[in-house]
mmCIF file of C-alpha atoms and ligand atoms in Angstrom:
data_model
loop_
_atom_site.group_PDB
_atom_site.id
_atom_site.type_symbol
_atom_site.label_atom_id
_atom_site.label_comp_id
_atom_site.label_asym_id
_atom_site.label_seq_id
_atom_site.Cartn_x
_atom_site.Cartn_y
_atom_site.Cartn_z
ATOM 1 C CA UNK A 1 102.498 109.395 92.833
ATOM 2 C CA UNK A 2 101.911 110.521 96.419
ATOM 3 C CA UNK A 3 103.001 106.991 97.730
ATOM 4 C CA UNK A 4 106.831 107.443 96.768
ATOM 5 C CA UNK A 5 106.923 109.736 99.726
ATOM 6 C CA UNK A 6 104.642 107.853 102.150
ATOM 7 C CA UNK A 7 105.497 105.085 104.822
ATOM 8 C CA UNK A 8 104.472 101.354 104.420
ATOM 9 C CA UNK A 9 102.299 101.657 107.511
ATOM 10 C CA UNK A 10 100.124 104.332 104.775
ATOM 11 C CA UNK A 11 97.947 104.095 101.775
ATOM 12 C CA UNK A 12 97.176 106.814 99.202
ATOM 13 C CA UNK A 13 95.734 107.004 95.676
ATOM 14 C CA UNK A 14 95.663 109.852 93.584
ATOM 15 C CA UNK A 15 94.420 110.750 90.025
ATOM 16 C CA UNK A 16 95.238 113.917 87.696
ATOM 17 C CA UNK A 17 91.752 114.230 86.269
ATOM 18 C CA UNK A 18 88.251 113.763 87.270
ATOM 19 C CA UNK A 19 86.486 110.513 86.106
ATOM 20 C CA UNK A 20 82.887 111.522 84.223
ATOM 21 C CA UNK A 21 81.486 108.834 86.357
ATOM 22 C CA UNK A 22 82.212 109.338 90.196
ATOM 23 C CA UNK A 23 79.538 109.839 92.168
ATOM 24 C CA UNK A 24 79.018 111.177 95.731
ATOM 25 C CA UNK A 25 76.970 109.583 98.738
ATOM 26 C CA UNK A 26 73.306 111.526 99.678
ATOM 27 C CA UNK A 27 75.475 113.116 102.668
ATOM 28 C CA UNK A 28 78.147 113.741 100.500
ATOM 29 C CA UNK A 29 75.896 115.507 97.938
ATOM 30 C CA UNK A 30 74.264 117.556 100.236
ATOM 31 C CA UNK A 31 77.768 119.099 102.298
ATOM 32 C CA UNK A 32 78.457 120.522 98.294
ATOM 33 C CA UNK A 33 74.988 121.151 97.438
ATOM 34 C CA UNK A 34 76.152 125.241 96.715
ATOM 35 C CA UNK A 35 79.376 124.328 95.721
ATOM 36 C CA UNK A 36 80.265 125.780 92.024
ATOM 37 C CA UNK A 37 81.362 123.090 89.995
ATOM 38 C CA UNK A 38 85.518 123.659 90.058
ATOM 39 C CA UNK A 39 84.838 122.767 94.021
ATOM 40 C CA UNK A 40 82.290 119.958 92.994
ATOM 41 C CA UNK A 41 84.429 118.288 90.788
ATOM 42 C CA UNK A 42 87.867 118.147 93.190
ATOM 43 C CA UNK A 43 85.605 117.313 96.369
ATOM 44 C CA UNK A 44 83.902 113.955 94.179
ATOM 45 C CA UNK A 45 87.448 112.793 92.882
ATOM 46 C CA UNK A 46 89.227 113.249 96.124
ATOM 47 C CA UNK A 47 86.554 110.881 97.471
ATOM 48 C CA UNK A 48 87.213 108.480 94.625
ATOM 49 C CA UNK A 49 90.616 108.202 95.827
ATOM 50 C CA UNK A 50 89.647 108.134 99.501
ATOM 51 C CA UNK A 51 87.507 105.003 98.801
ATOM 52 C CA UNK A 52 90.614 103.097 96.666
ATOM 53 C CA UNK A 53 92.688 103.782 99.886
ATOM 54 C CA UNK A 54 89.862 102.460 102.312
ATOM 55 C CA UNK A 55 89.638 99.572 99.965
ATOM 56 C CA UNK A 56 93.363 98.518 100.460
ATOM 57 C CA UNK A 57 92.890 99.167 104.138
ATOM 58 C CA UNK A 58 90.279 96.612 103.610
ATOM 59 C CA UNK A 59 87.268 99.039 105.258
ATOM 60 C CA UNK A 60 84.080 99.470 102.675
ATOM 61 C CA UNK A 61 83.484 102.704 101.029
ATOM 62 C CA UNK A 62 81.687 105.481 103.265
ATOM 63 C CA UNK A 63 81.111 109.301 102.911
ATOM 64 C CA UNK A 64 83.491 111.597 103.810
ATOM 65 C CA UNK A 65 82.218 115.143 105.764
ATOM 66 C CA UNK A 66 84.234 117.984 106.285
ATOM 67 C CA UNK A 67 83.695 118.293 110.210
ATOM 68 C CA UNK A 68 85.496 121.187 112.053
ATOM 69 C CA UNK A 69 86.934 124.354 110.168
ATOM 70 C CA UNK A 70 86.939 121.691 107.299
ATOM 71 C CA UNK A 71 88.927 119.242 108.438
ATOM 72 C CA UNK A 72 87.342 115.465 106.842
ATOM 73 C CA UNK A 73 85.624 113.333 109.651
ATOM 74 C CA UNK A 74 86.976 109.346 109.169
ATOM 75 C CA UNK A 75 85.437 106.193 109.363
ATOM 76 C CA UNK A 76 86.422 104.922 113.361
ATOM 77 C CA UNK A 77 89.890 103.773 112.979
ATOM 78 C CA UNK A 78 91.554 105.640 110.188
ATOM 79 C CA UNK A 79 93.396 108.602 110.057
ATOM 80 C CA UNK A 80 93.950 110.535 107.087
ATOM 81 C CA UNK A 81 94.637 113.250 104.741
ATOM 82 C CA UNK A 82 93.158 115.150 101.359
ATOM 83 C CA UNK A 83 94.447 117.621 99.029
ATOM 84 C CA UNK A 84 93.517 119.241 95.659
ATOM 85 C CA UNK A 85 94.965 121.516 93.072
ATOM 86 C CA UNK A 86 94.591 121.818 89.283
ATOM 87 C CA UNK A 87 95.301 118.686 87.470
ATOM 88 C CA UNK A 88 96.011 116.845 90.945
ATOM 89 C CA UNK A 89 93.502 114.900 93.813
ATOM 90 C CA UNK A 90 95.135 112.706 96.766
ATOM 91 C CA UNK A 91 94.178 110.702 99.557
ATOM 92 C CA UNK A 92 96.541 109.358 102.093
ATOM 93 C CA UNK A 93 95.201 106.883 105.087
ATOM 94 C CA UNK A 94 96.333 104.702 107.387
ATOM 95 C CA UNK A 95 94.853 102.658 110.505
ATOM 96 C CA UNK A 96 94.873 104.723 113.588
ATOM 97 C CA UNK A 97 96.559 102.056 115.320
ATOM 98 C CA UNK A 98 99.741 102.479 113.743
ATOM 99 C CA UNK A 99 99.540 106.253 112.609
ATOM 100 C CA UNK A 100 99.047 109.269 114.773
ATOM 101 C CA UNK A 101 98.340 111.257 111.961
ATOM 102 C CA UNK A 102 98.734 112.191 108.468
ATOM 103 C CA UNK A 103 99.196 115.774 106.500
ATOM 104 C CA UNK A 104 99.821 115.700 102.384
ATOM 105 C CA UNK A 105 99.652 118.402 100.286
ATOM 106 C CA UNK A 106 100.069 119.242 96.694
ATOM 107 C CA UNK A 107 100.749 122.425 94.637
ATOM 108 C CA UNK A 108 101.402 123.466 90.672
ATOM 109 C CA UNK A 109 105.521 124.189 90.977
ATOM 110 C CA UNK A 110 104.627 127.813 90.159
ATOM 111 C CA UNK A 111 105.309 130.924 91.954
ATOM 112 C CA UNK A 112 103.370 132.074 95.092
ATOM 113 C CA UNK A 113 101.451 135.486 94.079
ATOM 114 C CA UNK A 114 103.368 138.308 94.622
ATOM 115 C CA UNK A 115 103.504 139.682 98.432
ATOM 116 C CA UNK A 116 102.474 136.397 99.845
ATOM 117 C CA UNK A 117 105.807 134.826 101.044
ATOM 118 C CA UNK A 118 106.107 137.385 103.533
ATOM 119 C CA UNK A 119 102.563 136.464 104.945
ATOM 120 C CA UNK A 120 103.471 133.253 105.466
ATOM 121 C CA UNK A 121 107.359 132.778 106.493
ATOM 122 C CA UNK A 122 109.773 133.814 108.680
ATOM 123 C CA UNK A 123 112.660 135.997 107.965
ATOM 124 C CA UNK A 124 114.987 132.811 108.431
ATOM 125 C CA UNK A 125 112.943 130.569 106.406
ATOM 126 C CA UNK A 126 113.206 133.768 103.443
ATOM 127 C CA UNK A 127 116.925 133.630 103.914
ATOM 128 C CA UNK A 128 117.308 129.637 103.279
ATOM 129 C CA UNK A 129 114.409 129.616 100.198
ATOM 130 C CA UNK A 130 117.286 131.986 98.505
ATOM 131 C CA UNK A 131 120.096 129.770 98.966
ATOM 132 C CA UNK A 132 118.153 126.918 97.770
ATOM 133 C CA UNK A 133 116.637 128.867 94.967
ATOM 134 C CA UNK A 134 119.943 129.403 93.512
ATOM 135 C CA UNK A 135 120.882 125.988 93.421
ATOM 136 C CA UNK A 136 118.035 124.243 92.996
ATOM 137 C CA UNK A 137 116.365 126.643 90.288
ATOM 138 C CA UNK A 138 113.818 124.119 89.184
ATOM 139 C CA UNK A 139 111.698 123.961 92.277
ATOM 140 C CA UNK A 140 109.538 127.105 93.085
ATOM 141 C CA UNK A 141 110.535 126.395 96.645
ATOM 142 C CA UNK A 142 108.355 129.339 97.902
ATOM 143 C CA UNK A 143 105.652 127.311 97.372
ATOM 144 C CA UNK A 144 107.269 124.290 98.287
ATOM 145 C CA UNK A 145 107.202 125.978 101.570
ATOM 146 C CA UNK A 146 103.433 126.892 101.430
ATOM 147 C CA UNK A 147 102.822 123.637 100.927
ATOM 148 C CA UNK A 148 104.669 122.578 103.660
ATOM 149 C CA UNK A 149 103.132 124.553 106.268
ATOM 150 C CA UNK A 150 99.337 123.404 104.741
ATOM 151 C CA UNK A 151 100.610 119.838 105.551
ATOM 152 C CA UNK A 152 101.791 120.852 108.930
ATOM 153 C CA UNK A 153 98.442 122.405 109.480
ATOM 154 C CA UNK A 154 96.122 119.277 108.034
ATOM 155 C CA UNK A 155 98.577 116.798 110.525
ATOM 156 C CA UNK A 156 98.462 119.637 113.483
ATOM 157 C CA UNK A 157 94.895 120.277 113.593
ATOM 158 C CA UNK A 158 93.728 116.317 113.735
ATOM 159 C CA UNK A 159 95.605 116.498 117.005
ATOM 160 C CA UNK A 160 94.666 119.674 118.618
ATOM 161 C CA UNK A 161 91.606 121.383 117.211
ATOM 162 C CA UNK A 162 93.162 124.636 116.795
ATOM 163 C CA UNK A 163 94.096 126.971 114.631
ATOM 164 C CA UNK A 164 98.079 127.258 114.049
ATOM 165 C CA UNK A 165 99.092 129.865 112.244
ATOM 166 C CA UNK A 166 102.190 129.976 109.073
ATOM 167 C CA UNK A 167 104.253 131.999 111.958
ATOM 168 C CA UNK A 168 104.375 129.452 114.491
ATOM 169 C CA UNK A 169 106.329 126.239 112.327
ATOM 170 C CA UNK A 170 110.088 127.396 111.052
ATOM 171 C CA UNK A 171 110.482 124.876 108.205
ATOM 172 C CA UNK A 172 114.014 123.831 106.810
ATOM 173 C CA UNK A 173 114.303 121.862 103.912
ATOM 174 C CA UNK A 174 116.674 119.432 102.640
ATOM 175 C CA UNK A 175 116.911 119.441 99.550
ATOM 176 C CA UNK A 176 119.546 115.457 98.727
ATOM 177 C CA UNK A 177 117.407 113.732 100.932
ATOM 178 C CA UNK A 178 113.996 115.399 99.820
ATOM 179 C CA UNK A 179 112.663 115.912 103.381
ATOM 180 C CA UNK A 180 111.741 119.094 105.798
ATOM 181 C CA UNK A 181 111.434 119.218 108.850
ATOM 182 C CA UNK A 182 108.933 121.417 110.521
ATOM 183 C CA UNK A 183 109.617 123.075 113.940
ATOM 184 C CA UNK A 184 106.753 124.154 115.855
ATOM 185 C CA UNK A 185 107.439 127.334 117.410
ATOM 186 C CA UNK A 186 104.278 126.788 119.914
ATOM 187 C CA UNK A 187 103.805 123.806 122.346
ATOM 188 C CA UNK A 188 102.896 120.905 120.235
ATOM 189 C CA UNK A 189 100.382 118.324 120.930
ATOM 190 C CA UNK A 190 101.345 114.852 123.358
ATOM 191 C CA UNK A 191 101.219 112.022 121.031
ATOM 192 C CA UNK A 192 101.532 108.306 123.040
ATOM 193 C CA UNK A 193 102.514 110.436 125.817
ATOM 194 C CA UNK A 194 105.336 112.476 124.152
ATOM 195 C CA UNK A 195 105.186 115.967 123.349
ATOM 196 C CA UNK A 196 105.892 116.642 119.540
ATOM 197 C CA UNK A 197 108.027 119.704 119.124
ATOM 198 C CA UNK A 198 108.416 118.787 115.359
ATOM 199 C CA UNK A 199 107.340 117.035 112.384
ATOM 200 C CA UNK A 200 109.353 115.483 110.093
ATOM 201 C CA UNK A 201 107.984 115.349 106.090
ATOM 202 C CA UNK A 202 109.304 114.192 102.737
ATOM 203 C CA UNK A 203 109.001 115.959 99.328
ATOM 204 C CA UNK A 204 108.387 115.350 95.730
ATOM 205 C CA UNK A 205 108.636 117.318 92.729
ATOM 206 C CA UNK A 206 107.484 115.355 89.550
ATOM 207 C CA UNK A 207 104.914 116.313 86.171
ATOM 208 C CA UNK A 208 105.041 120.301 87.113
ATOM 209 C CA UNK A 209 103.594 119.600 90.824
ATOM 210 C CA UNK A 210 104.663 119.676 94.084
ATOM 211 C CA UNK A 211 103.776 117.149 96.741
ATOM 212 C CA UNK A 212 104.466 117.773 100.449
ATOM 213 C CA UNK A 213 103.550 114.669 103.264
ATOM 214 C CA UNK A 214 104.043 114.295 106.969
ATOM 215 C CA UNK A 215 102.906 110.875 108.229
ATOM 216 C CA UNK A 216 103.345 111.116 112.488
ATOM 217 C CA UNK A 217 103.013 107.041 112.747
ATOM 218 C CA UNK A 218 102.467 105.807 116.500
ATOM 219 C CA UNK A 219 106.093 104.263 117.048
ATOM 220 C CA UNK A 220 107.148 107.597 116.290
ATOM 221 C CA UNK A 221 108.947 109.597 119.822
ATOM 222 C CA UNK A 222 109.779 113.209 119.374
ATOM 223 C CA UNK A 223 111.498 114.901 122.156
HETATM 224 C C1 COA B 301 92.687 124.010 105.318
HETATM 225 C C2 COA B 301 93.867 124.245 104.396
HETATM 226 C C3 COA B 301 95.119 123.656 105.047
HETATM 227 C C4 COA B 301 93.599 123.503 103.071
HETATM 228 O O1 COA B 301 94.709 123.544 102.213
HETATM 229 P P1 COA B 301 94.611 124.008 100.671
HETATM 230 O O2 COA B 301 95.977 123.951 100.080
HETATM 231 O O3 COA B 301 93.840 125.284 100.625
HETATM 232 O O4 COA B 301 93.686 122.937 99.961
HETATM 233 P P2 COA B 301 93.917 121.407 99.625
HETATM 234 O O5 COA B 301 93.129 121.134 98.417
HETATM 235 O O6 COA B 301 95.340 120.996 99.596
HETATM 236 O O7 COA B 301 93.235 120.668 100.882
HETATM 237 C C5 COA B 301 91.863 120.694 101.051
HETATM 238 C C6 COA B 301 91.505 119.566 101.974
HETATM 239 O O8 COA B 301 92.110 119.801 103.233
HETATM 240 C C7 COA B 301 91.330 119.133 104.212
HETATM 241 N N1 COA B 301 91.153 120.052 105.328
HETATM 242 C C8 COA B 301 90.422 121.176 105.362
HETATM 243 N N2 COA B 301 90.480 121.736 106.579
HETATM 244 C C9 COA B 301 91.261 120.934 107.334
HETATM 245 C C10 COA B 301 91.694 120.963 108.699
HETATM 246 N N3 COA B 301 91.308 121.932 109.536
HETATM 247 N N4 COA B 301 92.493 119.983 109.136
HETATM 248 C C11 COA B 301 92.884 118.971 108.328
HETATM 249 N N5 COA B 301 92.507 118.884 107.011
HETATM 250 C C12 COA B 301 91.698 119.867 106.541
HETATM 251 C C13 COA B 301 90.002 118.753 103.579
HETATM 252 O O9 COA B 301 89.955 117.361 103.397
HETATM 253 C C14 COA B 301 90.027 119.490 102.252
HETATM 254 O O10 COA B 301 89.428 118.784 101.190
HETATM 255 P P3 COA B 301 87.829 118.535 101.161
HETATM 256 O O11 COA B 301 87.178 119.810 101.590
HETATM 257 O O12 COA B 301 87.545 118.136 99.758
HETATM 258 O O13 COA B 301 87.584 117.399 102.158
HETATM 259 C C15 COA B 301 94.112 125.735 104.107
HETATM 260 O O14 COA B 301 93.069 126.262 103.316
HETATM 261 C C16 COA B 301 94.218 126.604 105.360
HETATM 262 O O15 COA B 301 93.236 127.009 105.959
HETATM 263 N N6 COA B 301 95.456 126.970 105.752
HETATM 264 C C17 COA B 301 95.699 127.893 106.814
HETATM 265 C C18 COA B 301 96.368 127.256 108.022
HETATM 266 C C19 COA B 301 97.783 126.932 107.742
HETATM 267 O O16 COA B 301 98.103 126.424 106.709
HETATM 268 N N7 COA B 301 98.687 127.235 108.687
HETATM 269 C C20 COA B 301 100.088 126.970 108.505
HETATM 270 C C21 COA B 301 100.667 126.326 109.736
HETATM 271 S S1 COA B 301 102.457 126.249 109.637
#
């Protein structure tokens, strides 16, 4: 589902339940050794899907660590991306040669809990989530906007190493053309020697879930 909103230049799989059969290299096993099982089972079948996206991309399987404040450690030559959420696991990659990097993120179309949207948006972003509330009723956009920022943050911190916090992108979505675009309100990393002040991300709302992806490929110039 996830590769209706992803470039060419990208591959993804997902899957909306966890096969009885996956298993998990020895390294693997060992970075979820404490894990309880709800964070067992969505670490083994995102790596499922991560290996049927390094087999298009013609690479053998390998394991997949979470390196630095989480964030997975690829094979030399691939960028990528992982979510998880009830009933949904993704994995989008591409070769680093041709993509900069990659955020996706997915989300039940459901409400955010109750006090959260202030934590994480700004007053302007609150003002355009009612306008398209009211005529887009369908979409919890709320957390279409969560979701946004987490795939600002998984394509952000591949690029920087830091920390960037749900204050410093203003997000504005459009909702004919099903894309956002993501301001950064902080200087943004140099990618192929041009700072990125923005990223720009498509959206997808389809079986109850909402997908969010930003794919920065290397032809890409943001000024
Ligand atoms: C890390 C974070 C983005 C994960 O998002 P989430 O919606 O909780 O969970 P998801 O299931 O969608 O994604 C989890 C996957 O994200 C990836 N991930 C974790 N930390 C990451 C990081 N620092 N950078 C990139 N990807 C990361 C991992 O692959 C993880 O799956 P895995 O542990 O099985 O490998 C989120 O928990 C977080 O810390 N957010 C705060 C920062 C933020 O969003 N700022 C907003 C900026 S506008």
């Amino acid at each position: 589902m996830i590769e209706t909103i992803l470039p060419g230049c990208v591959v993804a799989a997902d899957l909306f339940h966890d096969p009885p059969d996956a298993t998990l290299f020895p390294e693997e096993e060992k970075a979820i050794e404490r894990a309880v099982d709800k964070r067992r089972r969505e670490f083994t079948t995102a790596r499922v899907c991560v290996r049927t996206a390094l087999g298009e991309l013609g690479l053998p399987p390998s394991p997949i660590l979470p390196g630095l404040r989480g964030a997975p450690q690829w094979p030399q030559g691939v960028v990528g991306s992982i979510t998880h959420c009830e009933g949904y696991r993704g994995a989008a990659l591409g070769p680093s040669a041709e993509v900069s990097t990659i955020g996706i993120d997915a989300e039940p179309n459901g409400p955010i809990p109750d006090g959260t949207l202030e934590a994480i948006s700004l007053p302007e972003e609150r003002a355009e989530l009612r306008r398209l509330s009211s005529r887009h009723p369908q979409v919890h956009w709320d957390r279409m906007l969560f979701s946004a920022k987490e795939s600002v943050y998984k394509a952000w911190f591949p690029l920087t190493g830091r920390w960037l916090d749900f204050h410093e992108a203003s997000i504005a979505f459009d909702p004919l053309s099903k894309t956002f675009s993501a301001r950064l309100l902080v200087p943004g990393p140099r990618v192929n020697g041009t700072r990125l002040d923005s990223f720009s991300g498509r959206w997808l709302v389809d079986r109850d879930l909402i997908l969010t992806a930003i794919v920065v490929c290397s032809g890409d110039h943001h000024s």
